[in-house]
PDB file of C-alpha atoms in Angstrom:
ATOM      1  CA  UNK A   1      -5.718  17.610 -20.994  1.00  0.00           C
ATOM      2  CA  UNK A   2      -2.601  15.840 -19.868  1.00  0.00           C
ATOM      3  CA  UNK A   3      -1.012  19.158 -18.949  1.00  0.00           C
ATOM      4  CA  UNK A   4      -3.816  19.763 -16.402  1.00  0.00           C
ATOM      5  CA  UNK A   5      -3.575  16.225 -15.181  1.00  0.00           C
ATOM      6  CA  UNK A   6       0.194  16.613 -14.350  1.00  0.00           C
ATOM      7  CA  UNK A   7      -0.855  19.286 -11.731  1.00  0.00           C
ATOM      8  CA  UNK A   8      -3.708  17.411 -10.134  1.00  0.00           C
ATOM      9  CA  UNK A   9      -3.630  15.729  -6.835  1.00  0.00           C
ATOM     10  CA  UNK A  10      -4.428  11.929  -6.313  1.00  0.00           C
ATOM     11  CA  UNK A  11      -8.013  12.771  -5.382  1.00  0.00           C
ATOM     12  CA  UNK A  12      -8.491  14.909  -8.439  1.00  0.00           C
ATOM     13  CA  UNK A  13      -7.125  12.356 -10.780  1.00  0.00           C
ATOM     14  CA  UNK A  14      -9.311   9.636  -9.161  1.00  0.00           C
ATOM     15  CA  UNK A  15     -12.394  11.871  -9.690  1.00  0.00           C
ATOM     16  CA  UNK A  16     -11.379  12.624 -13.268  1.00  0.00           C
ATOM     17  CA  UNK A  17     -10.852   8.964 -13.994  1.00  0.00           C
ATOM     18  CA  UNK A  18     -14.180   7.964 -12.524  1.00  0.00           C
ATOM     19  CA  UNK A  19     -16.074  10.588 -14.610  1.00  0.00           C
ATOM     20  CA  UNK A  20     -14.178   9.535 -17.719  1.00  0.00           C
ATOM     21  CA  UNK A  21     -14.985   5.813 -17.222  1.00  0.00           C
ATOM     22  CA  UNK A  22     -18.554   6.504 -16.334  1.00  0.00           C
ATOM     23  CA  UNK A  23     -19.119   8.499 -19.430  1.00  0.00           C
ATOM     24  CA  UNK A  24     -17.003   6.599 -21.911  1.00  0.00           C
ATOM     25  CA  UNK A  25     -17.464   2.940 -20.752  1.00  0.00           C
ATOM     26  CA  UNK A  26     -21.146   3.184 -19.911  1.00  0.00           C
ATOM     27  CA  UNK A  27     -22.117   5.944 -22.410  1.00  0.00           C
ATOM     28  CA  UNK A  28     -25.269   4.262 -23.604  1.00  0.00           C
ATOM     29  CA  UNK A  29     -26.676   3.580 -20.169  1.00  0.00           C
ATOM     30  CA  UNK A  30     -25.299   6.315 -17.820  1.00  0.00           C
ATOM     31  CA  UNK A  31     -28.188   8.699 -18.607  1.00  0.00           C
ATOM     32  CA  UNK A  32     -30.728   6.108 -17.283  1.00  0.00           C
ATOM     33  CA  UNK A  33     -29.040   5.869 -13.821  1.00  0.00           C
ATOM     34  CA  UNK A  34     -30.696   7.544 -10.876  1.00  0.00           C
ATOM     35  CA  UNK A  35     -28.509   9.534  -8.579  1.00  0.00           C
ATOM     36  CA  UNK A  36     -27.700   6.723  -6.194  1.00  0.00           C
ATOM     37  CA  UNK A  37     -26.710   4.305  -8.967  1.00  0.00           C
ATOM     38  CA  UNK A  38     -24.526   6.900 -10.532  1.00  0.00           C
ATOM     39  CA  UNK A  39     -22.796   7.621  -7.351  1.00  0.00           C
ATOM     40  CA  UNK A  40     -22.245   3.809  -6.793  1.00  0.00           C
ATOM     41  CA  UNK A  41     -20.652   3.426 -10.177  1.00  0.00           C
ATOM     42  CA  UNK A  42     -18.538   6.638  -9.823  1.00  0.00           C
ATOM     43  CA  UNK A  43     -17.306   5.247  -6.371  1.00  0.00           C
ATOM     44  CA  UNK A  44     -16.409   1.929  -7.989  1.00  0.00           C
ATOM     45  CA  UNK A  45     -14.400   3.705 -10.630  1.00  0.00           C
ATOM     46  CA  UNK A  46     -12.798   6.052  -8.058  1.00  0.00           C
ATOM     47  CA  UNK A  47     -11.703   3.069  -5.885  1.00  0.00           C
ATOM     48  CA  UNK A  48     -10.110   1.460  -8.950  1.00  0.00           C
ATOM     49  CA  UNK A  49      -8.268   4.658  -9.799  1.00  0.00           C
ATOM     50  CA  UNK A  50      -6.971   4.889  -6.286  1.00  0.00           C
ATOM     51  CA  UNK A  51      -5.621   1.399  -6.413  1.00  0.00           C
ATOM     52  CA  UNK A  52      -3.875   2.219  -9.680  1.00  0.00           C
ATOM     53  CA  UNK A  53      -2.486   5.519  -8.259  1.00  0.00           C
ATOM     54  CA  UNK A  54      -1.378   3.605  -5.244  1.00  0.00           C
ATOM     55  CA  UNK A  55       0.474   1.093  -7.400  1.00  0.00           C
ATOM     56  CA  UNK A  56       2.151   3.822  -9.423  1.00  0.00           C
ATOM     57  CA  UNK A  57       3.220   5.455  -6.222  1.00  0.00           C
ATOM     58  CA  UNK A  58       4.641   2.220  -5.032  1.00  0.00           C
ATOM     59  CA  UNK A  59       6.715   1.761  -8.191  1.00  0.00           C
ATOM     60  CA  UNK A  60       7.932   5.409  -7.742  1.00  0.00           C
ATOM     61  CA  UNK A  61       8.833   5.171  -4.137  1.00  0.00           C
ATOM     62  CA  UNK A  62       9.936   1.576  -3.648  1.00  0.00           C
ATOM     63  CA  UNK A  63      12.989  -0.192  -4.911  1.00  0.00           C
ATOM     64  CA  UNK A  64      13.372  -3.934  -5.691  1.00  0.00           C
ATOM     65  CA  UNK A  65      15.327  -4.425  -2.516  1.00  0.00           C
ATOM     66  CA  UNK A  66      12.553  -2.755  -0.431  1.00  0.00           C
ATOM     67  CA  UNK A  67       9.928  -4.845  -2.121  1.00  0.00           C
ATOM     68  CA  UNK A  68      11.931  -8.070  -1.453  1.00  0.00           C
ATOM     69  CA  UNK A  69      12.354  -7.112   2.143  1.00  0.00           C
ATOM     70  CA  UNK A  70       8.606  -6.588   2.500  1.00  0.00           C
ATOM     71  CA  UNK A  71       7.860  -9.884   0.693  1.00  0.00           C
ATOM     72  CA  UNK A  72      10.248 -11.679   3.198  1.00  0.00           C
ATOM     73  CA  UNK A  73       8.748  -9.823   6.108  1.00  0.00           C
ATOM     74  CA  UNK A  74       5.130 -10.930   4.884  1.00  0.00           C
ATOM     75  CA  UNK A  75       6.362 -14.578   4.630  1.00  0.00           C
ATOM     76  CA  UNK A  76       7.855 -14.494   8.288  1.00  0.00           C
ATOM     77  CA  UNK A  77       4.613 -12.884   9.636  1.00  0.00           C
ATOM     78  CA  UNK A  78       2.599 -15.707   7.962  1.00  0.00           C
ATOM     79  CA  UNK A  79       4.982 -18.332   9.558  1.00  0.00           C
ATOM     80  CA  UNK A  80       4.568 -16.517  12.983  1.00  0.00           C
ATOM     81  CA  UNK A  81       0.833 -16.773  12.523  1.00  0.00           C
ATOM     82  CA  UNK A  82       1.085 -20.437  11.894  1.00  0.00           C
ATOM     83  CA  UNK A  83       3.127 -20.890  14.895  1.00  0.00           C
ATOM     84  CA  UNK A  84       0.828 -18.775  16.951  1.00  0.00           C
ATOM     85  CA  UNK A  85      -1.878 -21.479  15.992  1.00  0.00           C
ATOM     86  CA  UNK A  86       0.304 -24.103  17.409  1.00  0.00           C
ATOM     87  CA  UNK A  87       0.635 -22.158  20.659  1.00  0.00           C
ATOM     88  CA  UNK A  88      -3.145 -21.795  20.761  1.00  0.00           C
ATOM     89  CA  UNK A  89      -3.543 -25.530  20.321  1.00  0.00           C
ATOM     90  CA  UNK A  90      -1.158 -26.007  23.244  1.00  0.00           C
ATOM     91  CA  UNK A  91       1.530 -27.603  21.203  1.00  0.00           C
ATOM     92  CA  UNK A  92       4.256 -25.628  23.056  1.00  0.00           C
ATOM     93  CA  UNK A  93       7.224 -27.672  22.114  1.00  0.00           C
ATOM     94  CA  UNK A  94       6.497 -27.304  18.458  1.00  0.00           C
ATOM     95  CA  UNK A  95       5.849 -23.717  18.859  1.00  0.00           C
ATOM     96  CA  UNK A  96       9.197 -23.105  20.630  1.00  0.00           C
ATOM     97  CA  UNK A  97      11.078 -25.101  18.146  1.00  0.00           C
ATOM     98  CA  UNK A  98       9.477 -23.097  15.250  1.00  0.00           C
ATOM     99  CA  UNK A  99      10.138 -19.847  16.911  1.00  0.00           C
ATOM    100  CA  UNK A 100      13.676 -20.775  17.728  1.00  0.00           C
ATOM    101  CA  UNK A 101      14.323 -21.775  14.136  1.00  0.00           C
ATOM    102  CA  UNK A 102      12.725 -18.588  12.800  1.00  0.00           C
ATOM    103  CA  UNK A 103      14.875 -16.474  14.999  1.00  0.00           C
ATOM    104  CA  UNK A 104      18.089 -18.419  14.015  1.00  0.00           C
ATOM    105  CA  UNK A 105      17.231 -17.967  10.246  1.00  0.00           C
ATOM    106  CA  UNK A 106      16.200 -14.202  10.237  1.00  0.00           C
ATOM    107  CA  UNK A 107      17.137 -11.111  11.978  1.00  0.00           C
ATOM    108  CA  UNK A 108      14.018 -10.310  13.958  1.00  0.00           C
ATOM    109  CA  UNK A 109      15.112  -6.573  14.471  1.00  0.00           C
ATOM    110  CA  UNK A 110      15.295  -6.122  10.775  1.00  0.00           C
ATOM    111  CA  UNK A 111      11.875  -7.725  10.461  1.00  0.00           C
ATOM    112  CA  UNK A 112      10.447  -5.214  13.087  1.00  0.00           C
ATOM    113  CA  UNK A 113      12.083  -2.398  11.170  1.00  0.00           C
ATOM    114  CA  UNK A 114      10.481  -3.418   7.967  1.00  0.00           C
ATOM    115  CA  UNK A 115       7.188  -3.932   9.553  1.00  0.00           C
ATOM    116  CA  UNK A 116       7.482  -0.342  10.967  1.00  0.00           C
ATOM    117  CA  UNK A 117       8.376   1.008   7.575  1.00  0.00           C
ATOM    118  CA  UNK A 118       5.388  -0.736   5.992  1.00  0.00           C
ATOM    119  CA  UNK A 119       3.124   0.782   8.611  1.00  0.00           C
ATOM    120  CA  UNK A 120       4.384   4.180   8.124  1.00  0.00           C
ATOM    121  CA  UNK A 121       4.228   3.964   4.212  1.00  0.00           C
ATOM    122  CA  UNK A 122       0.584   2.795   4.582  1.00  0.00           C
ATOM    123  CA  UNK A 123      -0.246   5.773   6.690  1.00  0.00           C
ATOM    124  CA  UNK A 124       1.469   8.085   4.309  1.00  0.00           C
ATOM    125  CA  UNK A 125      -0.349   6.504   1.297  1.00  0.00           C
ATOM    126  CA  UNK A 126      -3.663   7.062   2.984  1.00  0.00           C
ATOM    127  CA  UNK A 127      -2.718  10.833   3.437  1.00  0.00           C
ATOM    128  CA  UNK A 128      -1.643  10.943  -0.339  1.00  0.00           C
ATOM    129  CA  UNK A 129      -4.992   9.606  -1.453  1.00  0.00           C
ATOM    130  CA  UNK A 130      -6.988  11.678   1.029  1.00  0.00           C
ATOM    131  CA  UNK A 131      -9.411  14.142  -0.494  1.00  0.00           C
ATOM    132  CA  UNK A 132      -8.606  17.966  -0.029  1.00  0.00           C
ATOM    133  CA  UNK A 133      -4.839  17.763   0.103  1.00  0.00           C
ATOM    134  CA  UNK A 134      -2.905  20.357  -2.165  1.00  0.00           C
ATOM    135  CA  UNK A 135      -0.323  19.476  -4.650  1.00  0.00           C
ATOM    136  CA  UNK A 136       2.437  20.723  -2.355  1.00  0.00           C
ATOM    137  CA  UNK A 137       1.177  18.514   0.440  1.00  0.00           C
ATOM    138  CA  UNK A 138       1.212  15.592  -1.898  1.00  0.00           C
ATOM    139  CA  UNK A 139       4.678  16.328  -3.057  1.00  0.00           C
ATOM    140  CA  UNK A 140       5.796  16.644   0.573  1.00  0.00           C
ATOM    141  CA  UNK A 141       4.266  13.228   1.439  1.00  0.00           C
ATOM    142  CA  UNK A 142       6.131  11.671  -1.465  1.00  0.00           C
ATOM    143  CA  UNK A 143       9.348  13.145  -0.253  1.00  0.00           C
ATOM    144  CA  UNK A 144       8.600  11.770   3.274  1.00  0.00           C
ATOM    145  CA  UNK A 145       8.044   8.288   1.723  1.00  0.00           C
ATOM    146  CA  UNK A 146      11.352   8.434  -0.090  1.00  0.00           C
ATOM    147  CA  UNK A 147      13.115   9.517   3.053  1.00  0.00           C
ATOM    148  CA  UNK A 148      11.627   6.667   4.993  1.00  0.00           C
ATOM    149  CA  UNK A 149      12.855   4.319   2.269  1.00  0.00           C
ATOM    150  CA  UNK A 150      16.321   5.703   2.582  1.00  0.00           C
ATOM    151  CA  UNK A 151      16.218   5.505   6.421  1.00  0.00           C
ATOM    152  CA  UNK A 152      15.197   1.843   6.155  1.00  0.00           C
ATOM    153  CA  UNK A 153      18.008   0.873   3.852  1.00  0.00           C
ATOM    154  CA  UNK A 154      20.530   2.791   5.995  1.00  0.00           C
ATOM    155  CA  UNK A 155      19.319   1.019   9.157  1.00  0.00           C
ATOM    156  CA  UNK A 156      19.345  -2.309   7.443  1.00  0.00           C
ATOM    157  CA  UNK A 157      22.871  -1.736   6.014  1.00  0.00           C
ATOM    158  CA  UNK A 158      24.214  -0.573   9.363  1.00  0.00           C
ATOM    159  CA  UNK A 159      22.679  -3.667  11.009  1.00  0.00           C
ATOM    160  CA  UNK A 160      24.246  -6.133   8.609  1.00  0.00           C
ATOM    161  CA  UNK A 161      27.694  -4.552   9.160  1.00  0.00           C
TER     162      UNK A 161
END
């Protein structure tokens, strides 16, 4: 029931979702699956459930400003990758020009801080989705994620002052 689901961990929810999808979407054929095929299908549904849980967690933890910072960081990282290709191709003057322009347009310390935040959140998300954690541990992880977000925003606001 929904009351039981509220008290489940992410792993338990993913398992429940996989079982439900297997039995309700493939009800006519599930009985013919051998153990390997059944586990493969359950794993596929579990992976989809984890993706959905991760998206909901991101909606809960992130704000629009954090999402825009991450998107901007991703764009800058992509540009840095393109510039690195120029350096590899020994087009040093174009590389230096591009990096100089990038540093003038963006605060690279904020970029480094956002990258660190993203890395930390990815690690915490993996812990959140890991099997075998208790409800209290998952609540603690969400609290840490929210605290990291607050720290990021405070650091950026202090940097902009």
